[in-house]
Amino acid sequence: MTSVVSSPFKWQIIEARSLSGIDNWEAQFDPVPLVIEALRESGARRVGVVGLGRMPVPAHQALVRGNPELELVDLDASYALLRRRKSPFEIGLLRDAARVTDQMLDAARTQVRVGAREAEIAAALAAIPLAVGGECAFEPTVVAGVDDPVPIRRSTARTLKIGDSVMVDVGASLQGYQGDATRTFVLGTPSRLQLAAWDVVRRAYEAALNLARPGVACNELHRVSSEIIEGAGFSVAQRIGHGIGLATSYEWPSLDTEEAVLEPGFTICIEPGVYAPGSGNMKLEDDLVITDDGCEVITHSDATLEIPLR
């Protein structure tokens, strides 16, 4: 087997070669000449391409000039269908990412305290996947307060105060596979409004979790969760969940719009939230694998709301 790879750094080529197990590994900053030569040697006239729609115009032109009789076949749609169901190998990598994501959330529980800053906590959490040879799936998010709720934003220098709701949304990435989970904490005894909002979030979460099984339409999870949130007098500020894999928010499916039914091997997260003045950001998010008869939750960090003052 031969692989041709593009990489801006030589060390990434060396790393990729050692990880792949592929003997004949050719790589350089601009791989187009290597591809042209490989196609000439193969004598191929029809070549399937994944990512044809994202191929840079100069690369496409060079391939056609280098092989005038070559027909490029767009495989994006069929490849996307194959990627929906994750293999046992992929699920194993997602479990690893979920485990490190749990470690990030566990660390957040110990670091959320009066006087700490959002950005300081986020920076400390970012170091956890780096310490095990991974990286962050996205920039860790710590959002505190009760008066200015917003589903997502960058962490700031805001100092945490008694009574704050603190939403922590993080994800670890290992070998390209990404976790994505959220916990919400309240510094000290939760108020009546915070407890009411959290009860709605938990009920919406359980409703989606109970439906996460083969044969159920993806958007049905969004519908039942949304009904609970809206029925309690809150607005639905964002979708109830999405796929996880080589991406998080951009991984198929988007649970608010996708009508396809869940199948064993699909991997998703559910993330119902309530964002309202007085309660602040309240969200609970976990990663799931759809099994033959239901689902398995693969993120397990403690979801207790209250953080005792210390």
PDB file of C-alpha atoms in Angstrom:
ATOM      1  CA  MET A   1       0.000   0.000   0.000  1.00  0.00           C
ATOM      2  CA  THR A   2       1.183   3.488  -0.878  1.00  0.00           C
ATOM      3  CA  SER A   3       0.082   6.710   0.768  1.00  0.00           C
ATOM      4  CA  VAL A   4       0.725  10.230  -0.516  1.00  0.00           C
ATOM      5  CA  VAL A   5       0.426  12.933   2.104  1.00  0.00           C
ATOM      6  CA  SER A   6       0.606  16.715   2.239  1.00  0.00           C
ATOM      7  CA  SER A   7       2.028  18.311   5.371  1.00  0.00           C
ATOM      8  CA  PRO A   8       3.452  21.742   6.189  1.00  0.00           C
ATOM      9  CA  PHE A   9       5.969  20.290   8.654  1.00  0.00           C
ATOM     10  CA  LYS A  10       8.510  17.510   8.190  1.00  0.00           C
ATOM     11  CA  TRP A  11       8.016  16.287  11.759  1.00  0.00           C
ATOM     12  CA  GLN A  12       4.356  15.635  10.992  1.00  0.00           C
ATOM     13  CA  ILE A  13       5.364  13.460   8.056  1.00  0.00           C
ATOM     14  CA  ILE A  14       7.729  11.467  10.258  1.00  0.00           C
ATOM     15  CA  GLU A  15       5.067  11.096  12.938  1.00  0.00           C
ATOM     16  CA  ALA A  16       2.371  10.060  10.457  1.00  0.00           C
ATOM     17  CA  ARG A  17       4.643   7.476   8.838  1.00  0.00           C
ATOM     18  CA  SER A  18       5.450   5.862  12.203  1.00  0.00           C
ATOM     19  CA  LEU A  19       1.798   5.775  13.263  1.00  0.00           C
ATOM     20  CA  SER A  20       0.395   4.440   9.996  1.00  0.00           C
ATOM     21  CA  GLY A  21       2.119   1.080   9.640  1.00  0.00           C
ATOM     22  CA  ILE A  22       2.276   1.738   5.862  1.00  0.00           C
ATOM     23  CA  ASP A  23       5.648   0.823   4.399  1.00  0.00           C
ATOM     24  CA  ASN A  24       5.656   2.949   1.240  1.00  0.00           C
ATOM     25  CA  TRP A  25       4.867   6.426   2.532  1.00  0.00           C
ATOM     26  CA  GLU A  26       5.597   9.360   0.231  1.00  0.00           C
ATOM     27  CA  ALA A  27       5.031  12.899   1.441  1.00  0.00           C
ATOM     28  CA  GLN A  28       6.012  16.478   0.768  1.00  0.00           C
ATOM     29  CA  PHE A  29       4.593  19.983   1.234  1.00  0.00           C
ATOM     30  CA  ASP A  30       2.928  19.965  -2.208  1.00  0.00           C
ATOM     31  CA  PRO A  31       1.910  16.363  -2.971  1.00  0.00           C
ATOM     32  CA  VAL A  32       0.406  17.066  -6.412  1.00  0.00           C
ATOM     33  CA  PRO A  33       3.544  16.021  -8.383  1.00  0.00           C
ATOM     34  CA  LEU A  34       3.658  12.782  -6.392  1.00  0.00           C
ATOM     35  CA  VAL A  35       0.005  12.091  -7.169  1.00  0.00           C
ATOM     36  CA  ILE A  36       0.467  12.833 -10.873  1.00  0.00           C
ATOM     37  CA  GLU A  37       3.410  10.447 -11.068  1.00  0.00           C
ATOM     38  CA  ALA A  38       1.585   7.708  -9.127  1.00  0.00           C
ATOM     39  CA  LEU A  39      -1.404   7.971 -11.464  1.00  0.00           C
ATOM     40  CA  ARG A  40       0.828   7.792 -14.540  1.00  0.00           C
ATOM     41  CA  GLU A  41       2.512   4.675 -13.225  1.00  0.00           C
ATOM     42  CA  SER A  42      -0.812   3.035 -12.385  1.00  0.00           C
ATOM     43  CA  GLY A  43      -2.322   3.702 -15.798  1.00  0.00           C
ATOM     44  CA  ALA A  44      -5.637   4.614 -14.125  1.00  0.00           C
ATOM     45  CA  ARG A  45      -8.192   6.534 -16.157  1.00  0.00           C
ATOM     46  CA  ARG A  46     -10.941   6.903 -13.533  1.00  0.00           C
ATOM     47  CA  VAL A  47      -9.955   7.889 -10.001  1.00  0.00           C
ATOM     48  CA  GLY A  48     -12.277   8.317  -7.048  1.00  0.00           C
ATOM     49  CA  VAL A  49     -11.634  11.424  -4.954  1.00  0.00           C
ATOM     50  CA  VAL A  50     -12.902  12.118  -1.454  1.00  0.00           C
ATOM     51  CA  GLY A  51     -12.979  15.880  -0.950  1.00  0.00           C
ATOM     52  CA  LEU A  52     -13.225  16.780  -4.623  1.00  0.00           C
ATOM     53  CA  GLY A  53     -15.424  19.749  -3.779  1.00  0.00           C
ATOM     54  CA  ARG A  54     -12.739  21.102  -1.459  1.00  0.00           C
ATOM     55  CA  MET A  55      -9.794  20.492  -3.793  1.00  0.00           C
ATOM     56  CA  PRO A  56      -7.928  23.738  -4.578  1.00  0.00           C
ATOM     57  CA  VAL A  57      -8.371  24.847  -8.176  1.00  0.00           C
ATOM     58  CA  PRO A  58      -4.589  24.828  -8.928  1.00  0.00           C
ATOM     59  CA  ALA A  59      -4.323  21.221  -7.705  1.00  0.00           C
ATOM     60  CA  HIS A  60      -7.286  20.151  -9.847  1.00  0.00           C
ATOM     61  CA  GLN A  61      -5.848  21.882 -12.918  1.00  0.00           C
ATOM     62  CA  ALA A  62      -2.430  20.301 -12.367  1.00  0.00           C
ATOM     63  CA  LEU A  63      -3.923  16.805 -12.096  1.00  0.00           C
ATOM     64  CA  VAL A  64      -5.876  17.242 -15.318  1.00  0.00           C
ATOM     65  CA  ARG A  65      -2.886  18.708 -17.197  1.00  0.00           C
ATOM     66  CA  GLY A  66      -0.618  15.960 -15.922  1.00  0.00           C
ATOM     67  CA  ASN A  67      -3.096  13.242 -16.961  1.00  0.00           C
ATOM     68  CA  PRO A  68      -5.259  14.595 -19.817  1.00  0.00           C
ATOM     69  CA  GLU A  69      -7.377  11.428 -20.083  1.00  0.00           C
ATOM     70  CA  LEU A  70      -8.004  11.227 -16.351  1.00  0.00           C
ATOM     71  CA  GLU A  71     -11.590  11.315 -15.029  1.00  0.00           C
ATOM     72  CA  LEU A  72     -11.999  12.377 -11.398  1.00  0.00           C
ATOM     73  CA  VAL A  73     -15.034  10.814  -9.711  1.00  0.00           C
ATOM     74  CA  ASP A  74     -16.554  12.620  -6.720  1.00  0.00           C
ATOM     75  CA  LEU A  75     -16.913  10.128  -3.828  1.00  0.00           C
ATOM     76  CA  ASP A  76     -17.919  12.648  -1.162  1.00  0.00           C
ATOM     77  CA  ALA A  77     -21.534  11.506  -0.817  1.00  0.00           C
ATOM     78  CA  SER A  78     -20.822   7.774  -0.649  1.00  0.00           C
ATOM     79  CA  TYR A  79     -17.869   8.290   1.696  1.00  0.00           C
ATOM     80  CA  ALA A  80     -20.028  10.436   3.984  1.00  0.00           C
ATOM     81  CA  LEU A  81     -22.530   7.578   4.218  1.00  0.00           C
ATOM     82  CA  LEU A  82     -19.754   5.155   5.153  1.00  0.00           C
ATOM     83  CA  ARG A  83     -18.513   7.515   7.863  1.00  0.00           C
ATOM     84  CA  ARG A  84     -21.868   7.599   9.622  1.00  0.00           C
ATOM     85  CA  ARG A  85     -21.367   4.186  11.186  1.00  0.00           C
ATOM     86  CA  LYS A  86     -18.126   4.052  13.168  1.00  0.00           C
ATOM     87  CA  SER A  87     -15.987   0.911  13.185  1.00  0.00           C
ATOM     88  CA  PRO A  88     -14.937  -0.778  16.447  1.00  0.00           C
ATOM     89  CA  PHE A  89     -11.487   0.777  15.933  1.00  0.00           C
ATOM     90  CA  GLU A  90     -12.995   4.250  15.658  1.00  0.00           C
ATOM     91  CA  ILE A  91     -15.238   3.709  18.660  1.00  0.00           C
ATOM     92  CA  GLY A  92     -12.175   2.648  20.635  1.00  0.00           C
ATOM     93  CA  LEU A  93     -10.494   5.959  19.793  1.00  0.00           C
ATOM     94  CA  LEU A  94     -13.652   7.851  20.739  1.00  0.00           C
ATOM     95  CA  ARG A  95     -13.693   6.030  24.080  1.00  0.00           C
ATOM     96  CA  ASP A  96     -10.113   7.183  24.660  1.00  0.00           C
ATOM     97  CA  ALA A  97     -11.082  10.766  23.791  1.00  0.00           C
ATOM     98  CA  ALA A  98     -14.099  10.526  26.097  1.00  0.00           C
ATOM     99  CA  ARG A  99     -11.918   9.279  28.944  1.00  0.00           C
ATOM    100  CA  VAL A 100      -9.600  12.285  28.659  1.00  0.00           C
ATOM    101  CA  THR A 101     -12.598  14.594  28.262  1.00  0.00           C
ATOM    102  CA  ASP A 102     -13.863  13.205  31.578  1.00  0.00           C
ATOM    103  CA  GLN A 103     -10.506  14.022  33.130  1.00  0.00           C
ATOM    104  CA  MET A 104     -10.890  17.616  31.935  1.00  0.00           C
ATOM    105  CA  LEU A 105     -14.345  17.873  33.505  1.00  0.00           C
ATOM    106  CA  ASP A 106     -13.188  16.252  36.745  1.00  0.00           C
ATOM    107  CA  ALA A 107     -10.373  18.786  36.917  1.00  0.00           C
ATOM    108  CA  ALA A 108     -12.839  21.607  36.292  1.00  0.00           C
ATOM    109  CA  ARG A 109     -14.868  20.513  39.318  1.00  0.00           C
ATOM    110  CA  THR A 110     -11.802  20.989  41.528  1.00  0.00           C
ATOM    111  CA  GLN A 111     -10.799  24.312  39.952  1.00  0.00           C
ATOM    112  CA  VAL A 112     -14.166  26.059  39.925  1.00  0.00           C
ATOM    113  CA  ARG A 113     -13.976  28.213  43.052  1.00  0.00           C
ATOM    114  CA  VAL A 114     -14.674  31.751  44.178  1.00  0.00           C
ATOM    115  CA  GLY A 115     -11.987  34.112  42.870  1.00  0.00           C
ATOM    116  CA  ALA A 116     -10.845  31.912  39.981  1.00  0.00           C
ATOM    117  CA  ARG A 117     -11.011  33.385  36.476  1.00  0.00           C
ATOM    118  CA  GLU A 118     -12.794  31.787  33.549  1.00  0.00           C
ATOM    119  CA  ALA A 119      -9.763  31.990  31.264  1.00  0.00           C
ATOM    120  CA  GLU A 120      -7.390  30.588  33.902  1.00  0.00           C
ATOM    121  CA  ILE A 121      -9.589  27.522  34.346  1.00  0.00           C
ATOM    122  CA  ALA A 122      -9.898  27.064  30.583  1.00  0.00           C
ATOM    123  CA  ALA A 123      -6.104  27.271  30.161  1.00  0.00           C
ATOM    124  CA  ALA A 124      -5.525  24.663  32.869  1.00  0.00           C
ATOM    125  CA  LEU A 125      -8.022  22.292  31.270  1.00  0.00           C
ATOM    126  CA  ALA A 126      -6.362  22.670  27.858  1.00  0.00           C
ATOM    127  CA  ALA A 127      -3.143  21.214  29.257  1.00  0.00           C
ATOM    128  CA  ILE A 128      -4.761  17.875  30.162  1.00  0.00           C
ATOM    129  CA  PRO A 129      -5.064  16.357  26.658  1.00  0.00           C
ATOM    130  CA  LEU A 130      -1.672  17.805  25.719  1.00  0.00           C
ATOM    131  CA  ALA A 131      -0.128  15.941  28.641  1.00  0.00           C
ATOM    132  CA  VAL A 132      -1.200  12.574  27.167  1.00  0.00           C
ATOM    133  CA  GLY A 133      -0.124  13.329  23.602  1.00  0.00           C
ATOM    134  CA  GLY A 134      -3.498  14.575  22.396  1.00  0.00           C
ATOM    135  CA  GLU A 135      -4.951  17.988  21.808  1.00  0.00           C
ATOM    136  CA  CYS A 136      -8.137  19.939  22.422  1.00  0.00           C
ATOM    137  CA  ALA A 137     -11.002  19.203  20.049  1.00  0.00           C
ATOM    138  CA  PHE A 138     -11.891  22.885  20.447  1.00  0.00           C
ATOM    139  CA  GLU A 139     -10.929  25.703  22.772  1.00  0.00           C
ATOM    140  CA  PRO A 140     -12.181  24.891  26.299  1.00  0.00           C
ATOM    141  CA  THR A 141     -15.106  27.080  27.267  1.00  0.00           C
ATOM    142  CA  VAL A 142     -15.855  28.321  30.782  1.00  0.00           C
ATOM    143  CA  VAL A 143     -18.889  30.626  31.059  1.00  0.00           C
ATOM    144  CA  ALA A 144     -19.835  31.964  34.482  1.00  0.00           C
ATOM    145  CA  GLY A 145     -22.562  34.206  35.893  1.00  0.00           C
ATOM    146  CA  VAL A 146     -26.347  34.337  35.960  1.00  0.00           C
ATOM    147  CA  ASP A 147     -27.272  37.664  34.351  1.00  0.00           C
ATOM    148  CA  ASP A 148     -25.913  37.448  30.798  1.00  0.00           C
ATOM    149  CA  PRO A 149     -26.535  33.900  29.515  1.00  0.00           C
ATOM    150  CA  VAL A 150     -25.363  32.902  26.051  1.00  0.00           C
ATOM    151  CA  PRO A 151     -25.071  29.348  24.660  1.00  0.00           C
ATOM    152  CA  ILE A 152     -21.351  29.720  23.887  1.00  0.00           C
ATOM    153  CA  ARG A 153     -18.585  32.303  23.972  1.00  0.00           C
ATOM    154  CA  ARG A 154     -14.867  32.482  24.682  1.00  0.00           C
ATOM    155  CA  SER A 155     -13.769  32.398  28.294  1.00  0.00           C
ATOM    156  CA  THR A 156     -12.923  35.798  29.744  1.00  0.00           C
ATOM    157  CA  ALA A 157     -11.034  37.285  32.683  1.00  0.00           C
ATOM    158  CA  ARG A 158     -14.273  37.334  34.661  1.00  0.00           C
ATOM    159  CA  THR A 159     -13.818  36.291  38.301  1.00  0.00           C
ATOM    160  CA  LEU A 160     -16.152  33.607  39.640  1.00  0.00           C
ATOM    161  CA  LYS A 161     -18.478  34.661  42.462  1.00  0.00           C
ATOM    162  CA  ILE A 162     -20.699  32.939  45.016  1.00  0.00           C
ATOM    163  CA  GLY A 163     -23.958  31.874  43.365  1.00  0.00           C
ATOM    164  CA  ASP A 164     -22.549  31.768  39.840  1.00  0.00           C
ATOM    165  CA  SER A 165     -23.617  29.146  37.362  1.00  0.00           C
ATOM    166  CA  VAL A 166     -20.448  27.904  35.656  1.00  0.00           C
ATOM    167  CA  MET A 167     -20.815  26.018  32.375  1.00  0.00           C
ATOM    168  CA  VAL A 168     -17.698  24.088  31.294  1.00  0.00           C
ATOM    169  CA  ASP A 169     -17.711  22.730  27.724  1.00  0.00           C
ATOM    170  CA  VAL A 170     -14.601  20.758  26.715  1.00  0.00           C
ATOM    171  CA  GLY A 171     -13.379  18.040  24.404  1.00  0.00           C
ATOM    172  CA  ALA A 172     -10.188  16.025  24.016  1.00  0.00           C
ATOM    173  CA  SER A 173      -8.911  14.829  20.646  1.00  0.00           C
ATOM    174  CA  LEU A 174      -6.759  11.690  20.297  1.00  0.00           C
ATOM    175  CA  GLN A 175      -5.525  10.494  16.897  1.00  0.00           C
ATOM    176  CA  GLY A 176      -8.066  12.840  15.320  1.00  0.00           C
ATOM    177  CA  TYR A 177     -11.125  11.492  17.155  1.00  0.00           C
ATOM    178  CA  GLN A 178     -12.881  14.038  19.316  1.00  0.00           C
ATOM    179  CA  GLY A 179     -14.878  14.063  22.523  1.00  0.00           C
ATOM    180  CA  ASP A 180     -17.326  16.792  23.492  1.00  0.00           C
ATOM    181  CA  ALA A 181     -19.005  17.046  26.902  1.00  0.00           C
ATOM    182  CA  THR A 182     -20.339  19.709  29.251  1.00  0.00           C
ATOM    183  CA  ARG A 183     -20.965  20.040  32.962  1.00  0.00           C
ATOM    184  CA  THR A 184     -22.615  22.894  34.832  1.00  0.00           C
ATOM    185  CA  PHE A 185     -21.674  23.870  38.380  1.00  0.00           C
ATOM    186  CA  VAL A 186     -23.147  26.309  40.879  1.00  0.00           C
ATOM    187  CA  LEU A 187     -20.804  27.914  43.398  1.00  0.00           C
ATOM    188  CA  GLY A 188     -22.534  27.349  46.711  1.00  0.00           C
ATOM    189  CA  THR A 189     -26.207  26.535  47.284  1.00  0.00           C
ATOM    190  CA  PRO A 190     -28.212  26.810  44.023  1.00  0.00           C
ATOM    191  CA  SER A 191     -31.047  29.321  43.942  1.00  0.00           C
ATOM    192  CA  ARG A 192     -34.661  28.416  43.247  1.00  0.00           C
ATOM    193  CA  LEU A 193     -34.281  29.610  39.645  1.00  0.00           C
ATOM    194  CA  GLN A 194     -31.098  27.591  39.130  1.00  0.00           C
ATOM    195  CA  LEU A 195     -32.689  24.425  40.533  1.00  0.00           C
ATOM    196  CA  ALA A 196     -35.771  24.897  38.344  1.00  0.00           C
ATOM    197  CA  ALA A 197     -33.665  25.366  35.203  1.00  0.00           C
ATOM    198  CA  TRP A 198     -31.458  22.412  36.061  1.00  0.00           C
ATOM    199  CA  ASP A 199     -34.502  20.193  36.574  1.00  0.00           C
ATOM    200  CA  VAL A 200     -35.669  21.089  33.061  1.00  0.00           C
ATOM    201  CA  VAL A 201     -32.226  20.318  31.623  1.00  0.00           C
ATOM    202  CA  ARG A 202     -32.090  16.940  33.370  1.00  0.00           C
ATOM    203  CA  ARG A 203     -35.578  15.991  32.165  1.00  0.00           C
ATOM    204  CA  ALA A 204     -34.758  17.035  28.595  1.00  0.00           C
ATOM    205  CA  TYR A 205     -31.506  15.064  28.799  1.00  0.00           C
ATOM    206  CA  GLU A 206     -33.238  11.909  30.048  1.00  0.00           C
ATOM    207  CA  ALA A 207     -35.909  12.178  27.352  1.00  0.00           C
ATOM    208  CA  ALA A 208     -33.282  12.323  24.610  1.00  0.00           C
ATOM    209  CA  LEU A 209     -31.236   9.554  26.219  1.00  0.00           C
ATOM    210  CA  ASN A 210     -34.259   7.250  26.405  1.00  0.00           C
ATOM    211  CA  LEU A 211     -34.863   7.707  22.668  1.00  0.00           C
ATOM    212  CA  ALA A 212     -31.238   7.152  21.640  1.00  0.00           C
ATOM    213  CA  ARG A 213     -31.658   3.722  20.078  1.00  0.00           C
ATOM    214  CA  PRO A 214     -31.765   2.148  16.616  1.00  0.00           C
ATOM    215  CA  GLY A 215     -34.778   2.983  14.490  1.00  0.00           C
ATOM    216  CA  VAL A 216     -35.510   6.373  16.060  1.00  0.00           C
ATOM    217  CA  ALA A 217     -35.226   9.422  13.808  1.00  0.00           C
ATOM    218  CA  CYS A 218     -32.383  11.741  14.801  1.00  0.00           C
ATOM    219  CA  ASN A 219     -34.613  14.810  14.950  1.00  0.00           C
ATOM    220  CA  GLU A 220     -37.012  13.017  17.288  1.00  0.00           C
ATOM    221  CA  LEU A 221     -34.431  13.458  20.069  1.00  0.00           C
ATOM    222  CA  HIS A 222     -34.454  17.192  19.431  1.00  0.00           C
ATOM    223  CA  ARG A 223     -38.233  17.314  19.325  1.00  0.00           C
ATOM    224  CA  VAL A 224     -38.887  15.619  22.676  1.00  0.00           C
ATOM    225  CA  SER A 225     -36.174  17.600  24.460  1.00  0.00           C
ATOM    226  CA  SER A 226     -37.393  20.866  22.963  1.00  0.00           C
ATOM    227  CA  GLU A 227     -40.954  20.171  24.067  1.00  0.00           C
ATOM    228  CA  ILE A 228     -39.797  19.803  27.671  1.00  0.00           C
ATOM    229  CA  ILE A 229     -37.705  22.989  27.565  1.00  0.00           C
ATOM    230  CA  GLU A 230     -40.407  25.059  25.898  1.00  0.00           C
ATOM    231  CA  GLY A 231     -43.097  23.520  28.056  1.00  0.00           C
ATOM    232  CA  ALA A 232     -41.287  24.873  31.096  1.00  0.00           C
ATOM    233  CA  GLY A 233     -41.356  28.380  29.647  1.00  0.00           C
ATOM    234  CA  PHE A 234     -37.799  28.530  28.308  1.00  0.00           C
ATOM    235  CA  SER A 235     -36.663  28.991  24.719  1.00  0.00           C
ATOM    236  CA  VAL A 236     -34.586  26.447  22.816  1.00  0.00           C
ATOM    237  CA  ALA A 237     -31.423  28.405  22.045  1.00  0.00           C
ATOM    238  CA  GLN A 238     -29.568  25.676  20.180  1.00  0.00           C
ATOM    239  CA  ARG A 239     -29.935  22.140  18.839  1.00  0.00           C
ATOM    240  CA  ILE A 240     -30.105  19.254  21.277  1.00  0.00           C
ATOM    241  CA  GLY A 241     -27.089  17.465  19.864  1.00  0.00           C
ATOM    242  CA  HIS A 242     -24.875  16.390  16.977  1.00  0.00           C
ATOM    243  CA  GLY A 243     -22.490  13.703  15.834  1.00  0.00           C
ATOM    244  CA  ILE A 244     -18.978  13.071  17.111  1.00  0.00           C
ATOM    245  CA  GLY A 245     -16.029  11.516  15.324  1.00  0.00           C
ATOM    246  CA  LEU A 246     -13.335  13.330  13.369  1.00  0.00           C
ATOM    247  CA  ALA A 247     -15.177  16.514  14.302  1.00  0.00           C
ATOM    248  CA  THR A 248     -17.685  17.641  16.906  1.00  0.00           C
ATOM    249  CA  SER A 249     -20.173  20.336  15.887  1.00  0.00           C
ATOM    250  CA  TYR A 250     -19.648  19.607  12.170  1.00  0.00           C
ATOM    251  CA  GLU A 251     -19.911  15.816  12.390  1.00  0.00           C
ATOM    252  CA  TRP A 252     -23.055  14.199  10.978  1.00  0.00           C
ATOM    253  CA  PRO A 253     -25.842  14.171  12.158  1.00  0.00           C
ATOM    254  CA  SER A 254     -27.308  17.466  13.317  1.00  0.00           C
ATOM    255  CA  LEU A 255     -30.059  16.224  15.594  1.00  0.00           C
ATOM    256  CA  ASP A 256     -32.369  19.179  14.995  1.00  0.00           C
ATOM    257  CA  THR A 257     -32.788  18.627  11.243  1.00  0.00           C
ATOM    258  CA  GLU A 258     -31.644  15.100  10.319  1.00  0.00           C
ATOM    259  CA  GLU A 259     -34.549  12.734   9.557  1.00  0.00           C
ATOM    260  CA  ALA A 260     -32.455   9.564   9.122  1.00  0.00           C
ATOM    261  CA  VAL A 261     -32.898   6.949  11.835  1.00  0.00           C
ATOM    262  CA  LEU A 262     -30.194   6.027  14.304  1.00  0.00           C
ATOM    263  CA  GLU A 263     -28.270   2.810  13.665  1.00  0.00           C
ATOM    264  CA  PRO A 264     -25.795   0.740  15.690  1.00  0.00           C
ATOM    265  CA  GLY A 265     -22.352   2.303  15.404  1.00  0.00           C
ATOM    266  CA  PHE A 266     -23.576   5.880  15.147  1.00  0.00           C
ATOM    267  CA  THR A 267     -21.864   8.181  17.657  1.00  0.00           C
ATOM    268  CA  ILE A 268     -23.567  11.332  18.898  1.00  0.00           C
ATOM    269  CA  CYS A 269     -23.696  13.731  21.806  1.00  0.00           C
ATOM    270  CA  ILE A 270     -26.813  15.104  23.456  1.00  0.00           C
ATOM    271  CA  GLU A 271     -26.608  18.580  24.977  1.00  0.00           C
ATOM    272  CA  PRO A 272     -29.897  20.096  26.136  1.00  0.00           C
ATOM    273  CA  GLY A 273     -29.501  23.512  27.727  1.00  0.00           C
ATOM    274  CA  VAL A 274     -31.391  26.351  29.341  1.00  0.00           C
ATOM    275  CA  TYR A 275     -29.934  29.837  29.049  1.00  0.00           C
ATOM    276  CA  ALA A 276     -31.961  32.384  30.984  1.00  0.00           C
ATOM    277  CA  PRO A 277     -31.382  35.446  33.179  1.00  0.00           C
ATOM    278  CA  GLY A 278     -31.343  34.441  36.826  1.00  0.00           C
ATOM    279  CA  SER A 279     -30.165  30.894  36.195  1.00  0.00           C
ATOM    280  CA  GLY A 280     -27.353  31.605  33.730  1.00  0.00           C
ATOM    281  CA  ASN A 281     -25.957  28.933  31.440  1.00  0.00           C
ATOM    282  CA  MET A 282     -27.268  25.465  32.295  1.00  0.00           C
ATOM    283  CA  LYS A 283     -26.231  22.587  30.028  1.00  0.00           C
ATOM    284  CA  LEU A 284     -25.551  18.875  30.368  1.00  0.00           C
ATOM    285  CA  GLU A 285     -23.760  17.106  27.517  1.00  0.00           C
ATOM    286  CA  ASP A 286     -22.531  13.533  27.100  1.00  0.00           C
ATOM    287  CA  ASP A 287     -21.170  11.355  24.294  1.00  0.00           C
ATOM    288  CA  LEU A 288     -23.068   8.234  23.206  1.00  0.00           C
ATOM    289  CA  VAL A 289     -22.548   5.165  21.054  1.00  0.00           C
ATOM    290  CA  ILE A 290     -25.718   3.693  19.556  1.00  0.00           C
ATOM    291  CA  THR A 291     -25.762  -0.054  20.255  1.00  0.00           C
ATOM    292  CA  ASP A 292     -27.888  -2.924  18.922  1.00  0.00           C
ATOM    293  CA  ASP A 293     -30.626  -2.340  21.485  1.00  0.00           C
ATOM    294  CA  GLY A 294     -30.082   1.165  22.852  1.00  0.00           C
ATOM    295  CA  CYS A 295     -27.094   3.329  23.586  1.00  0.00           C
ATOM    296  CA  GLU A 296     -23.994   3.475  25.755  1.00  0.00           C
ATOM    297  CA  VAL A 297     -22.913   6.697  27.438  1.00  0.00           C
ATOM    298  CA  ILE A 298     -19.118   6.943  27.161  1.00  0.00           C
ATOM    299  CA  THR A 299     -18.530  10.150  29.176  1.00  0.00           C
ATOM    300  CA  HIS A 300     -19.012   9.642  32.898  1.00  0.00           C
ATOM    301  CA  SER A 301     -17.843  12.717  34.807  1.00  0.00           C
ATOM    302  CA  ASP A 302     -19.870  13.575  37.906  1.00  0.00           C
ATOM    303  CA  ALA A 303     -22.837  15.760  36.961  1.00  0.00           C
ATOM    304  CA  THR A 304     -23.650  17.006  40.488  1.00  0.00           C
ATOM    305  CA  LEU A 305     -24.661  20.653  40.244  1.00  0.00           C
ATOM    306  CA  GLU A 306     -23.512  22.195  43.539  1.00  0.00           C
ATOM    307  CA  ILE A 307     -19.877  22.999  44.318  1.00  0.00           C
ATOM    308  CA  PRO A 308     -19.546  23.476  48.100  1.00  0.00           C
ATOM    309  CA  LEU A 309     -17.813  26.702  49.060  1.00  0.00           C
ATOM    310  CA  ARG A 310     -14.266  26.270  50.299  1.00  0.00           C
TER     311      ARG A 310
END
